[in-house]
XYZ file of C-alpha atoms in Angstrom:
364
model
C -28.623 11.792 2.379
C -28.032 13.958 -0.687
C -25.831 12.324 -3.322
C -22.979 14.701 -4.121
C -21.033 12.264 -6.293
C -20.474 13.619 -9.800
C -21.508 11.680 -12.893
C -18.931 10.355 -15.371
C -18.100 13.078 -17.865
C -18.059 15.799 -15.211
C -15.074 18.168 -15.555
C -12.811 18.309 -12.514
C -13.670 21.966 -11.866
C -17.261 20.903 -11.064
C -16.328 18.369 -8.334
C -17.481 18.841 -4.769
C -14.435 19.317 -2.552
C -12.367 18.056 -0.857
C -11.957 15.277 -3.423
C -9.312 12.579 -3.792
C -8.391 12.760 -7.482
C -6.399 10.162 -9.431
C -5.041 10.724 -12.920
C -5.779 7.364 -14.533
C -3.206 7.739 -17.286
C -0.427 8.294 -14.743
C -1.526 5.567 -12.309
C -1.848 3.012 -15.119
C 1.564 3.987 -16.475
C 3.062 3.459 -12.995
C 1.428 0.015 -12.825
C 2.820 -0.970 -16.219
C 6.305 0.325 -15.423
C 6.661 -1.641 -12.180
C 5.273 -4.776 -13.781
C 7.648 -4.461 -16.738
C 10.601 -4.127 -14.360
C 9.547 -7.221 -12.409
C 9.075 -9.170 -15.641
C 12.465 -8.077 -16.930
C 14.150 -9.481 -13.825
C 12.079 -12.648 -13.578
C 10.516 -11.642 -10.260
C 6.862 -12.011 -9.358
C 5.004 -8.868 -8.338
C 2.409 -9.137 -5.576
C 1.561 -5.441 -5.018
C 0.670 -4.293 -1.540
C -2.841 -2.858 -1.382
C -2.459 -1.065 1.956
C -2.058 2.159 -0.041
C -4.948 1.889 -2.515
C -7.258 -0.343 -0.396
C -9.418 -1.192 -3.394
C -10.225 -4.223 -5.611
C -10.530 -1.745 -8.507
C -6.808 -1.007 -8.429
C -5.947 -4.587 -7.535
C -7.579 -5.813 -10.744
C -5.642 -3.258 -12.780
C -2.445 -4.624 -11.241
C -3.496 -8.230 -11.852
C -4.483 -7.445 -15.430
C -0.988 -6.003 -15.955
C 0.583 -9.268 -14.784
C 0.741 -9.287 -10.981
C 0.735 -12.792 -9.470
C -1.499 -11.770 -6.572
C -2.205 -8.953 -4.139
C -0.791 -8.249 -0.672
C -2.651 -6.719 2.262
C -2.167 -6.224 6.009
C -5.447 -7.207 7.679
C -8.112 -9.889 7.467
C -10.669 -7.138 6.800
C -8.644 -5.978 3.796
C -8.371 -9.571 2.554
C -12.144 -9.963 2.849
C -12.687 -6.871 0.712
C -10.232 -8.135 -1.913
C -11.800 -11.601 -2.067
C -15.327 -10.140 -2.149
C -14.050 -8.045 -5.062
C -12.956 -11.113 -7.024
C -9.249 -11.275 -6.103
C -8.328 -14.937 -5.627
C -4.605 -14.754 -4.744
C -3.989 -12.830 -1.505
C -1.057 -12.576 0.890
C -1.678 -11.132 4.346
C 1.819 -9.848 5.097
C 1.186 -9.539 8.794
C 0.630 -11.668 11.863
C -3.058 -12.465 12.373
C -3.762 -13.236 16.012
C -6.975 -14.210 17.779
C -9.336 -17.096 17.131
C -12.104 -14.916 15.645
C -9.820 -13.290 13.081
C -8.222 -16.618 12.244
C -11.659 -18.217 11.755
C -12.525 -15.424 9.305
C -9.266 -16.075 7.460
C -10.040 -19.795 7.244
C -13.464 -19.050 5.752
C -11.811 -17.003 3.014
C -9.882 -20.100 1.896
C -13.111 -21.490 0.504
C -13.106 -18.736 -2.129
C -9.430 -17.853 -2.636
C -5.855 -18.870 -1.944
C -5.021 -16.727 1.084
C -1.493 -17.002 2.453
C -0.529 -15.464 5.796
C 2.700 -14.511 7.573
C 3.498 -16.233 10.879
C 6.259 -15.696 13.424
C 5.129 -17.925 16.303
C 4.314 -21.593 16.793
C 1.275 -20.633 18.887
C -0.376 -18.759 16.016
C 0.599 -21.489 13.554
C -1.241 -23.995 15.740
C -4.302 -21.739 15.930
C -4.282 -21.527 12.129
C -4.091 -25.315 11.948
C -7.083 -25.771 14.263
C -9.170 -23.246 12.328
C -8.236 -24.749 8.971
C -9.131 -28.241 10.123
C -12.460 -27.026 11.477
C -13.240 -25.296 8.171
C -11.938 -28.148 6.017
C -9.419 -25.964 4.184
C -5.666 -25.543 3.894
C -4.024 -22.226 4.786
C -0.735 -21.289 3.166
C 1.911 -19.904 5.528
C 5.034 -17.794 5.055
C 7.408 -17.748 8.023
C 8.141 -14.086 8.733
C 11.905 -13.554 9.093
C 13.417 -10.471 10.722
C 15.993 -9.410 8.162
C 16.409 -5.755 9.168
C 13.735 -3.650 10.824
C 13.188 -5.613 14.069
C 9.444 -5.410 13.901
C 7.695 -8.787 13.633
C 9.598 -11.843 12.461
C 11.767 -14.642 13.849
C 15.530 -14.526 13.488
C 17.153 -16.257 10.515
C 18.824 -19.569 11.293
C 17.631 -21.926 14.019
C 14.492 -19.917 14.995
C 13.170 -19.656 11.437
C 14.102 -23.268 10.666
C 12.356 -24.553 13.788
C 9.183 -22.602 13.024
C 9.174 -23.739 9.383
C 9.412 -27.372 10.501
C 6.572 -26.886 13.004
C 4.356 -25.375 10.297
C 5.228 -28.176 7.884
C 4.106 -30.824 10.378
C 0.778 -29.217 11.267
C -2.437 -30.405 9.586
C -4.479 -27.850 7.678
C -1.576 -25.488 6.980
C 0.966 -25.521 4.178
C 4.519 -24.198 4.478
C 4.938 -22.077 1.344
C 8.129 -20.195 2.141
C 9.480 -17.068 3.787
C 8.732 -13.376 4.028
C 11.601 -10.965 4.754
C 10.601 -7.340 4.384
C 13.675 -5.122 4.488
C 11.669 -1.986 5.217
C 11.609 1.500 3.759
C 15.208 2.488 2.941
C 15.824 6.195 2.280
C 19.618 6.159 1.826
C 21.575 7.187 -1.265
C 21.943 4.568 -4.010
C 25.196 2.929 -2.883
C 24.203 2.870 0.784
C 20.730 1.590 -0.081
C 22.287 -1.208 -2.123
C 24.486 -2.163 0.844
C 21.562 -2.134 3.306
C 19.333 -4.224 1.054
C 22.189 -6.615 0.292
C 22.817 -7.230 3.988
C 19.116 -7.817 4.635
C 18.769 -10.182 1.694
C 21.885 -12.092 2.786
C 20.105 -12.807 6.091
C 17.039 -13.817 4.098
C 19.093 -16.257 2.014
C 20.721 -17.666 5.154
C 17.259 -18.461 6.540
C 16.318 -20.166 3.266
C 19.548 -22.176 3.055
C 19.238 -23.397 6.648
C 15.665 -24.575 6.102
C 16.476 -26.300 2.822
C 19.514 -27.982 4.370
C 17.013 -29.735 6.655
C 15.208 -31.049 3.586
C 12.292 -28.616 3.534
C 11.816 -26.796 0.191
C 11.234 -23.037 0.258
C 9.003 -22.141 -2.679
C 8.258 -18.450 -1.994
C 10.708 -15.735 -0.926
C 8.636 -12.555 -0.579
C 10.302 -9.184 0.020
C 10.717 -5.723 -1.445
C 8.930 -2.391 -1.304
C 8.741 0.671 -3.514
C 11.900 2.193 -2.039
C 13.968 -0.980 -2.564
C 12.395 -2.606 -5.622
C 15.452 -2.223 -7.867
C 17.806 -4.100 -5.551
C 15.176 -6.598 -4.385
C 14.279 -7.617 -7.944
C 17.947 -8.161 -8.756
C 18.395 -10.519 -5.787
C 18.420 -14.076 -7.143
C 16.628 -15.777 -4.247
C 13.766 -13.241 -4.047
C 10.810 -14.750 -5.920
C 8.307 -11.907 -5.475
C 8.021 -8.269 -4.409
C 5.343 -6.500 -2.363
C 5.739 -2.899 -3.650
C 2.655 -0.744 -3.141
C 3.190 3.026 -3.003
C 4.500 3.228 -6.575
C 0.944 3.211 -7.915
C 0.218 6.815 -6.821
C 3.416 8.170 -5.229
C 3.276 10.942 -2.634
C 5.469 13.772 -1.411
C 7.671 11.538 0.727
C 8.403 9.102 -2.092
C 8.799 11.831 -4.716
C 11.484 13.394 -2.491
C 13.410 10.116 -2.731
C 12.898 8.882 -6.267
C 11.704 9.865 -9.716
C 11.072 6.326 -11.014
C 7.284 6.784 -10.935
C 5.063 9.811 -11.374
C 2.567 11.601 -9.170
C -0.918 10.242 -9.870
C -2.879 11.430 -6.847
C -3.851 14.843 -5.509
C -6.473 16.187 -3.156
C -8.660 18.857 -4.717
C -9.673 21.689 -2.397
C -11.592 24.934 -2.769
C -10.820 28.427 -1.542
C -13.497 29.429 0.965
C -12.049 32.674 2.340
C -9.616 35.439 1.350
C -9.091 37.350 4.619
C -5.989 39.253 3.446
C -3.985 39.764 0.282
C -1.438 37.194 1.407
C -3.723 34.612 3.034
C -6.347 32.204 1.727
C -8.320 29.527 3.509
C -9.210 26.146 2.005
C -12.037 23.711 2.769
C -9.553 21.011 3.779
C -8.130 20.175 7.166
C -6.721 17.309 9.185
C -10.042 15.453 8.896
C -9.531 15.129 5.137
C -5.748 15.345 4.688
C -3.099 13.562 6.740
C -0.133 15.689 7.791
C 1.755 13.238 10.025
C 4.616 13.022 7.500
C 4.585 16.756 6.817
C 2.251 19.396 5.462
C 0.835 18.706 2.008
C 2.375 20.606 -0.900
C 0.509 22.883 -3.236
C 0.721 21.489 -6.778
C -1.220 24.432 -8.210
C -1.519 27.359 -8.276
C 2.123 28.391 -8.226
C 3.123 30.771 -5.466
C 0.849 29.284 -2.779
C 2.157 27.376 0.228
C 0.207 25.570 2.921
C 1.137 27.005 6.314
C -1.017 24.882 8.595
C -3.992 22.553 8.824
C -6.718 22.887 11.423
C -9.520 20.330 11.716
C -11.559 21.785 8.854
C -9.360 24.527 7.388
C -6.148 24.767 5.423
C -4.304 28.079 5.654
C -2.401 29.178 2.552
C 0.322 31.802 2.362
C 0.220 33.544 -1.006
C 3.209 34.983 -2.773
C 2.633 37.784 -5.230
C 1.943 35.488 -8.174
C -0.802 33.623 -6.231
C -2.536 36.651 -4.764
C -5.128 36.596 -7.535
C -6.606 33.436 -5.960
C -10.328 34.031 -5.431
C -13.110 32.430 -3.421
C -14.278 29.200 -5.159
C -10.942 28.803 -6.962
C -9.534 25.270 -6.806
C -6.217 24.274 -5.246
C -4.505 20.930 -5.898
C -2.573 19.453 -2.978
C -0.057 16.605 -2.826
C -0.182 14.585 0.420
C 3.131 13.589 1.948
C 1.573 10.237 2.907
C -0.848 8.947 0.284
C -1.836 5.843 2.282
C -2.793 7.786 5.405
C -4.785 10.335 3.405
C -6.585 7.704 1.311
C -7.752 5.965 4.476
C -9.821 9.005 5.501
C -11.669 9.306 2.178
C -14.593 7.294 0.834
C -14.007 7.564 -2.919
C -11.446 8.041 -5.647
C -12.422 10.422 -8.425
C -10.639 8.904 -11.418
C -10.043 11.299 -14.297
C -8.516 11.401 -17.765
C -7.590 14.749 -19.229
C -9.456 16.476 -16.407
C -12.752 14.644 -17.039
C -14.269 12.183 -14.571
C -14.244 8.626 -15.853
C -15.295 6.753 -12.735
C -16.000 7.197 -9.018
C -14.363 4.289 -7.186
C -15.208 3.364 -3.579
C -12.249 2.949 -1.227
C -13.738 -0.341 -0.221
C -11.213 -1.336 2.479
C -11.192 2.068 4.120
C -11.075 1.605 7.892
C -10.627 -2.169 7.624
C -7.971 -2.323 10.329
C -9.506 -5.376 12.029
């Protein structure tokens, strides 16, 4: 197979396209800004890696002060641990003896904590941990708002916490209560998060009233980080999308800047008002809406086929020629990243490093 990856020092205009491009200065500034906010409010930051899916970015977050990294799947945790990350939270239920055995093996090289919302899975974790001779940390997953996974706060969460605490090979570390993506205006968002975190605190208080200490209270995402960090009983946040931002998040908030674009090339100019790009649904997710044209001005993406992107050109963009580059902003960064193999990391338009998206496709 021919290697089409550019060498460091290559200017962006010489990249093969489509290419997933990250402005390192912007991404690193976003990392520092979120970490500074968490530090200011005395809250740990355990960034979610389901967006970037890469130990490269995880280490940048850890170097900035993150207390660990969050992921969703055992396969993602394996990539992180193989990449030298030693503090990992799997913020999802891991079910099935084979997956749980893989998780237990990871404990020999890292502290991997996992969310649980059933006694059955907690017992399976205990058996696997005992067989491997390790201890697996557990957070009881509490349903505080979005009615996805999670036990209800109160008696159900207290009962499960006590079961976990009594099992050999597992360690009750605390609770997870993700309030979900909240898109409301500031006052309404504050009310929604406050209600969710009140349920979270109720779960904690009920467990502690039975004499079981709750060390970790893990919550918070990019859309709710301000209110989550200001909640006294939240000990850590799992924000992830802030690192790159995308069209959906930039429509909601201006706290962090756009760091990621997809670079495409014009391959056809059939009419004065239409251009065709070398990008389609196989290289750009459009589930959350069509990507936006960052440059040139005056161009708008009308549709994506499998391999083609169709641009409508206003008068100012009608000078676009074959081989000209077009920068696109995905509406969902995470879904677009997961269909690419590499990041092309640039400073001032010059390639600094090609970074593998090492956990791409690790949904098992």
